[in-house]
mmCIF file of C-alpha atoms in Angstrom:
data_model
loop_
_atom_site.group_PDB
_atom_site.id
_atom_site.type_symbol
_atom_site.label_atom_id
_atom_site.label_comp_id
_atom_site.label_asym_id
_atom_site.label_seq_id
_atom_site.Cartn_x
_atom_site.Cartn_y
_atom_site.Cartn_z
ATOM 1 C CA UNK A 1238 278.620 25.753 123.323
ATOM 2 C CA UNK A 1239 282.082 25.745 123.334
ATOM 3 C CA UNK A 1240 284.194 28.491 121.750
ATOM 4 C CA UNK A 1241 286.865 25.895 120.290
ATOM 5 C CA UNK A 1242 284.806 23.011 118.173
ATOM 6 C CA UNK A 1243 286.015 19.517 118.522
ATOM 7 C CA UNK A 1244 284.176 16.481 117.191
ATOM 8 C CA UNK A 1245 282.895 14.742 120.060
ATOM 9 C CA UNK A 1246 284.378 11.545 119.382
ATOM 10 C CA UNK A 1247 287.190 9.784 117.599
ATOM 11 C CA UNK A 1248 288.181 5.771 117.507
ATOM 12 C CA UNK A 1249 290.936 3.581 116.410
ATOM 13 C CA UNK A 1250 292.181 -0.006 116.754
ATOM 14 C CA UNK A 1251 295.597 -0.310 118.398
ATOM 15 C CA UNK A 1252 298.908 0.848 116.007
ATOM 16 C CA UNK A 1253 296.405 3.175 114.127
ATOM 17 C CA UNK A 1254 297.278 6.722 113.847
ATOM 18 C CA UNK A 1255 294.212 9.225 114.451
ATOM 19 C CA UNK A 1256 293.481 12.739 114.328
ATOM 20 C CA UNK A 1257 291.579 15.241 116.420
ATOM 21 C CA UNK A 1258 290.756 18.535 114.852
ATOM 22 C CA UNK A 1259 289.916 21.672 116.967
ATOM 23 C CA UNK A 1260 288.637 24.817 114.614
ATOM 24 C CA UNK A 1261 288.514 28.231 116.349
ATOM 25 C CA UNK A 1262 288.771 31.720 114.902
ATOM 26 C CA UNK A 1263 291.513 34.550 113.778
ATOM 27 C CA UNK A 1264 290.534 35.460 117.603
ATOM 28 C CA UNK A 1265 291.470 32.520 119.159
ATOM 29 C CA UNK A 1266 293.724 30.095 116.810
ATOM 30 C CA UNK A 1267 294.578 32.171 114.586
ATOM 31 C CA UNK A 1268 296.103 34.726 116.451
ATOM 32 C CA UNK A 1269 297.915 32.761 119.612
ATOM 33 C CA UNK A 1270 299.125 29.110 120.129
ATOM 34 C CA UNK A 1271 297.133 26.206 121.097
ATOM 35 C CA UNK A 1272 297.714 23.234 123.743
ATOM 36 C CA UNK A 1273 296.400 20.484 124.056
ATOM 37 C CA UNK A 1274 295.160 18.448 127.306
ATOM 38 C CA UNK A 1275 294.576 14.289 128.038
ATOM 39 C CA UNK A 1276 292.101 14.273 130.606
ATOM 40 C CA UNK A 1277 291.311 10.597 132.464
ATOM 41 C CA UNK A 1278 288.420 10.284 134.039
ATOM 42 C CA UNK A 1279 288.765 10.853 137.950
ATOM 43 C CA UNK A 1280 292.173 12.355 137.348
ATOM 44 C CA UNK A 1281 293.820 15.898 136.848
ATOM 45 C CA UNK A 1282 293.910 17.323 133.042
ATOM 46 C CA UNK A 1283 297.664 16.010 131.368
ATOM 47 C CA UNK A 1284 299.113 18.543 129.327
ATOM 48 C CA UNK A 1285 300.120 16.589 126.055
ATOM 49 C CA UNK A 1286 301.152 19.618 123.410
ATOM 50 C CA UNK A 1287 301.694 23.367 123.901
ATOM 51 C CA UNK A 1288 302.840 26.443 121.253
ATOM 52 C CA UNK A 1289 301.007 24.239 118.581
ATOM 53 C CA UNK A 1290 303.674 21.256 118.532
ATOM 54 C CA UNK A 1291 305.842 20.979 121.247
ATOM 55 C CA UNK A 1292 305.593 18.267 123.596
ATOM 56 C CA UNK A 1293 306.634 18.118 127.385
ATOM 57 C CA UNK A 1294 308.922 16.019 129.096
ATOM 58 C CA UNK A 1295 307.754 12.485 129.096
ATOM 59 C CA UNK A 1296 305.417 12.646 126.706
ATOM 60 C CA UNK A 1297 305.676 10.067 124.039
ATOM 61 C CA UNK A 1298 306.556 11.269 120.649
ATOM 62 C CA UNK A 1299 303.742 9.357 119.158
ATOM 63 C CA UNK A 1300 301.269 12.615 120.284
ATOM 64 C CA UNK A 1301 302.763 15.369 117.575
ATOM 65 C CA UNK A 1302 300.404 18.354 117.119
ATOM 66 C CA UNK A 1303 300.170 20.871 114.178
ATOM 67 C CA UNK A 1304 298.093 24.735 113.616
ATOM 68 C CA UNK A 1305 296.932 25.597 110.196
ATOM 69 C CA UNK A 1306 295.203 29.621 110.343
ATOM 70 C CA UNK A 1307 292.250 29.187 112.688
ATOM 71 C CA UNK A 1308 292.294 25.282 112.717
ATOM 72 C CA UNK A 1309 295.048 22.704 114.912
ATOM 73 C CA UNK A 1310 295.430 18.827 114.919
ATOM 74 C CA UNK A 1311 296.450 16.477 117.309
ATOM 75 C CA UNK A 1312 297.656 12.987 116.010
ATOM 76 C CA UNK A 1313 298.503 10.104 117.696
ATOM 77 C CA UNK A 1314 300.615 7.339 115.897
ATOM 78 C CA UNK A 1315 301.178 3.726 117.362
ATOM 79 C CA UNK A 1316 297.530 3.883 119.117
ATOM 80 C CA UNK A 1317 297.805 2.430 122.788
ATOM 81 C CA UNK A 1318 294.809 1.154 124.561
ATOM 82 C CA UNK A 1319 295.966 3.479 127.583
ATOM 83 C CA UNK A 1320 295.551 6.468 125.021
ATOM 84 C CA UNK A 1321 292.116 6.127 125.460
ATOM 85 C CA UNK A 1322 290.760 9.206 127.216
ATOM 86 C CA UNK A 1323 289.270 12.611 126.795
ATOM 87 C CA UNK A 1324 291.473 15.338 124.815
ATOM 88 C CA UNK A 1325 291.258 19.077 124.804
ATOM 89 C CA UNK A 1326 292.188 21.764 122.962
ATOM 90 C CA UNK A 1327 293.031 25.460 124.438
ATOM 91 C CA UNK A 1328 294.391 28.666 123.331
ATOM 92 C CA UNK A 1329 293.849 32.351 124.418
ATOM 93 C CA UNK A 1330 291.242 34.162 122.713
ATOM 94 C CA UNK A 1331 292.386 37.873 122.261
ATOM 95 C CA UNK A 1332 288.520 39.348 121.889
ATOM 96 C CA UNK A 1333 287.144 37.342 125.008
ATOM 97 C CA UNK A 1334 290.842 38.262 126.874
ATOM 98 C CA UNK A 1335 290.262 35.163 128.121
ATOM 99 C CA UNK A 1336 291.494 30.802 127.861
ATOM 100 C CA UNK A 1337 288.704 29.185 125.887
ATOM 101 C CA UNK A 1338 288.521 25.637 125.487
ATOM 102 C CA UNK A 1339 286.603 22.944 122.925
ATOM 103 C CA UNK A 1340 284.444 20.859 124.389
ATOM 104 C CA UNK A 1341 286.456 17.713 124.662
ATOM 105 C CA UNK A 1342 286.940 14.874 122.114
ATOM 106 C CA UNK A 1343 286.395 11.119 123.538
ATOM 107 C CA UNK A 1344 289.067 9.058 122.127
ATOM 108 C CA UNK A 1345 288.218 5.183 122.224
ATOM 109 C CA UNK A 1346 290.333 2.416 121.474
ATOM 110 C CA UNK A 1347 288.563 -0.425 119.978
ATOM 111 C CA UNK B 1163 308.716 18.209 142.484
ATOM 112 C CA UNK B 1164 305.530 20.758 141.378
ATOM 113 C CA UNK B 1165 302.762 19.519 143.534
ATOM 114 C CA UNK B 1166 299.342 21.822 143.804
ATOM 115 C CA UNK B 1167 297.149 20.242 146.116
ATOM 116 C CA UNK B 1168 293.130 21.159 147.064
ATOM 117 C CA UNK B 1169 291.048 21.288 149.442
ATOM 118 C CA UNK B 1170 288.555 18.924 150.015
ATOM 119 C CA UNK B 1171 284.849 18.420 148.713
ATOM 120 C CA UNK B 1172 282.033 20.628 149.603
ATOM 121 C CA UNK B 1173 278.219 20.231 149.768
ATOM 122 C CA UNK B 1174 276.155 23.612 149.585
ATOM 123 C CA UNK B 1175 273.050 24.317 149.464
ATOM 124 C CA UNK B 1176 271.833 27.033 146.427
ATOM 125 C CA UNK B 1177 272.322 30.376 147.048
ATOM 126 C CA UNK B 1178 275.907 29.947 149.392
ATOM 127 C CA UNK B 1179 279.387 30.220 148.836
ATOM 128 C CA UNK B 1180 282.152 27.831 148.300
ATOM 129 C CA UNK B 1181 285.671 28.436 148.872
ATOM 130 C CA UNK B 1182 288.184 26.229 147.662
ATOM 131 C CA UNK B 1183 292.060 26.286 148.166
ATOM 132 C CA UNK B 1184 294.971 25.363 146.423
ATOM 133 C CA UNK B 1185 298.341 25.005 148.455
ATOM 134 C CA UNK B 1186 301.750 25.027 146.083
ATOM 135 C CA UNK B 1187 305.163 23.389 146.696
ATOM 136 C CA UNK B 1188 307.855 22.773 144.544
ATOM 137 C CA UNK B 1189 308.481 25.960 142.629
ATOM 138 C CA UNK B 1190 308.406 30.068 143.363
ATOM 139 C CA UNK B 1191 304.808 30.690 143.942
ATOM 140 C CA UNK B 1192 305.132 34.197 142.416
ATOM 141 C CA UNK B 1193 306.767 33.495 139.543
ATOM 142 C CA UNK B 1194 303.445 31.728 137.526
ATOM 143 C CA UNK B 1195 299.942 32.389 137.400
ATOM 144 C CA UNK B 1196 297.338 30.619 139.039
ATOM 145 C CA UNK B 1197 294.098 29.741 137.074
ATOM 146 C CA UNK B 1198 290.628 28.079 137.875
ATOM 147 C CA UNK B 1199 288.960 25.120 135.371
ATOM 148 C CA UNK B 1200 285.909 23.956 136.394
ATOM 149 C CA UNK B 1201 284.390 20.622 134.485
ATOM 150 C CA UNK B 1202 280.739 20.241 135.364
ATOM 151 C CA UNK B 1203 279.404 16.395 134.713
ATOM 152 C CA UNK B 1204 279.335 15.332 131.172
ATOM 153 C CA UNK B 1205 280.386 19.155 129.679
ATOM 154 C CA UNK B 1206 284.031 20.004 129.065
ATOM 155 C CA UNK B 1207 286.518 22.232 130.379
ATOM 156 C CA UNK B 1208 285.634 25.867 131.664
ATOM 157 C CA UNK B 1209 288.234 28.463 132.094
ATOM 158 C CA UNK B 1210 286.834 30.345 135.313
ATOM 159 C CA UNK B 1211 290.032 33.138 135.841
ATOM 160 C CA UNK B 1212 292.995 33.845 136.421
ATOM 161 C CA UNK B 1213 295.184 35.268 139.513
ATOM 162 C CA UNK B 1214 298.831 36.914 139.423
ATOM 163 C CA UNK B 1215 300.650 35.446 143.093
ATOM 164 C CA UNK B 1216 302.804 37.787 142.601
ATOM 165 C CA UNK B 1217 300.218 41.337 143.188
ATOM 166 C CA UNK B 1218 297.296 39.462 143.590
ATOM 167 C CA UNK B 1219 295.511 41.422 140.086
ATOM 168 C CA UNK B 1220 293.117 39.380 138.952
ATOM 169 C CA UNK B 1221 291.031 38.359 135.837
ATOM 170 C CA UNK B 1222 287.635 36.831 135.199
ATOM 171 C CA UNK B 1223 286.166 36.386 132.070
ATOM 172 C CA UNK B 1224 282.501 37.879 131.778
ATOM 173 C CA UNK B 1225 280.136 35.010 132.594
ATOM 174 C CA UNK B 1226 281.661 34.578 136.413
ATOM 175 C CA UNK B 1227 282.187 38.434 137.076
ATOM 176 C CA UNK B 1228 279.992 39.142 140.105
ATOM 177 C CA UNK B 1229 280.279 35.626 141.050
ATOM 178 C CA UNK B 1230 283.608 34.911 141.472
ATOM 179 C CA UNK B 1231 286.699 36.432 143.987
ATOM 180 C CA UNK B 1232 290.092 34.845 143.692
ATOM 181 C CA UNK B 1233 292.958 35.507 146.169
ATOM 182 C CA UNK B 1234 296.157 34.554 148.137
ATOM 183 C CA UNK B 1235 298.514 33.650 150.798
ATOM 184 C CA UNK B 1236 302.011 34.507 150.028
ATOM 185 C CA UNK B 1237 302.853 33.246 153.630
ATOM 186 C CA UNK B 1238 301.242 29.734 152.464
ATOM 187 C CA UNK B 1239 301.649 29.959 148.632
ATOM 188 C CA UNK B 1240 298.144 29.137 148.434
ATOM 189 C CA UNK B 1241 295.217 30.278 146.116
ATOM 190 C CA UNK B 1242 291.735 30.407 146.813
ATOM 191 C CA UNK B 1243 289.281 30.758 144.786
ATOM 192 C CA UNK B 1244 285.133 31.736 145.929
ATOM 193 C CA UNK B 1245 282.295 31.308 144.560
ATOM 194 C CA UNK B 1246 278.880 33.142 145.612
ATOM 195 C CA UNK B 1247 275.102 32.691 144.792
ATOM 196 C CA UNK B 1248 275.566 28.893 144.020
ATOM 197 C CA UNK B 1249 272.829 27.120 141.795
ATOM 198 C CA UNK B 1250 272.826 23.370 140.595
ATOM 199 C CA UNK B 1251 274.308 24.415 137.357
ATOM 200 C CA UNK B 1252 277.571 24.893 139.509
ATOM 201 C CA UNK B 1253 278.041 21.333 140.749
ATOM 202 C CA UNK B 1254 281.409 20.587 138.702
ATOM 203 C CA UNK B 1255 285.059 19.672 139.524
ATOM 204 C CA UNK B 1256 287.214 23.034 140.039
ATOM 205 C CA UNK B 1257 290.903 22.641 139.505
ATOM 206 C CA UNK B 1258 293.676 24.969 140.078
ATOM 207 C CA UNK B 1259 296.316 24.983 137.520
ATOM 208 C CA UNK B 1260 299.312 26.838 136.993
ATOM 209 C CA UNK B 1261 300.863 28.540 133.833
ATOM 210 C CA UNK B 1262 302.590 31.282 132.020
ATOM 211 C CA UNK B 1263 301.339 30.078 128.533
ATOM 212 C CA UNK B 1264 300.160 26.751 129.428
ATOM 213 C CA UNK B 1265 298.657 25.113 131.986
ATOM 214 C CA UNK B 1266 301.632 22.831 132.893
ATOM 215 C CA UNK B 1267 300.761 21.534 136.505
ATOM 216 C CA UNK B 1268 296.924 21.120 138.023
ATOM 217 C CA UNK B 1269 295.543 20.497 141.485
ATOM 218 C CA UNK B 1270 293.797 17.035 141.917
ATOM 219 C CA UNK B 1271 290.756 18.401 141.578
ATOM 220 C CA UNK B 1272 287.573 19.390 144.489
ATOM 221 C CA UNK B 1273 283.870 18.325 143.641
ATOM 222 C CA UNK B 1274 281.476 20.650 144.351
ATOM 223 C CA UNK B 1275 278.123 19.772 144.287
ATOM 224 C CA UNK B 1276 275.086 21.923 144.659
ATOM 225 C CA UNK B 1277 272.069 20.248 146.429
ATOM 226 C CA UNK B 1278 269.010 21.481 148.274
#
């Protein structure tokens, strides 16, 4: 059971926007910022968002994420058949002094 | 460029040790932390710890304490990471990953797998 909830899996036809929620507690979420990770299968964890919204170099500005209290979203606009993966969300959870994760939401592009 | 690259997959038996390494290039080794994921088939990400290049202090959270030792090579800027008592439950993919707040670059990932 992860510490971060995620549902387990989310869908969308290509140039749909869809969401990805990840719910944690004033622990976790509520008290740090959350990242999130595109994991491929066979390949090493991407990261796609950090401090809640911010996105790396070279990643497309269709991923945008946002933190509400103890919840965060990931969207992604424009939907891509390559977007179809595994995504993550993370933050540091202050009573655990520890990362804690949710336990992965399969994204498939129909 | 940032490159962390493993060591190769293991096959133990239950009840040994696995060590895995994690050789960096491409940025000061002691200026970002080192952490362990581990994804065992079909579950999700597990943070396993964390080590500081710098001092070599260390972190674990509670279910690996015991279990766990994570250390380094200044000389090699490599990070290894051991784990003792091994049980089927720890057949998984362990990757390295470095951060300060995130987890910006990861190793390729090793498969470990537990068998009798």
């Amino acid at each position: 059971q992860s510490v971060l909830t995620q549902p387990p899996s989310a869908s969308g036809t290509p140039g749909q926007r869809v969401t990805i929620s990840c719910s944690g507690s004033t622990s976790n979420i509520g008290s740090n910022t959350v990242n999130w990770y595109q994991h491929l299968p066979g390949t090493a964890p991407k990261l796609l968002i950090y401090s809640n919204n911010q996105r790396p170099s070279g990643v497309p500005d269709r991923f945008s994420g946002s933190k509400s209290g103890t919840s965060a979203s990931l969207a992604i606009s424009g939907l891509q058949s390559e977007d179809e993966a595994d995504y993550y969300c993370a933050a540091w959870d202050d009573s655990l002094n520890g990362w804690v994760f949710g336990g992965g939401t399969k994204l498939t592009v129909l | 460029q940032v490159q962390l690259v493993q060591s190769g997959a293991e096959v133990k038996k239950p009840g040994a040790s696995v060590k895995v390494s994690c050789k960096a290039s491409g940025y000061t080794f002691t200026s970002y932390y080192m952490h362990w994921v581990r994804q065992a088939p079909g579950q999700g990400l597990e943070w396993m710890g964390i080590i500081n290049p710098s001092g070599g202090s260390t972190s674990y959270p509670q279910n690996f304490q015991g279990r766990v030792t994570m250390t380094r090579d200044t000389s090699t800027s490599t990070v290894y990471m051991e784990l003792s008592s091994l049980r089927s439950e720890d057949t998984a993919v362990y990757y390295c990953a470095r951060s300060r707040d995130r987890f910006d670059y990861w190793g390729q990932g090793t498969l470990v797998t537990v068998s009798s």
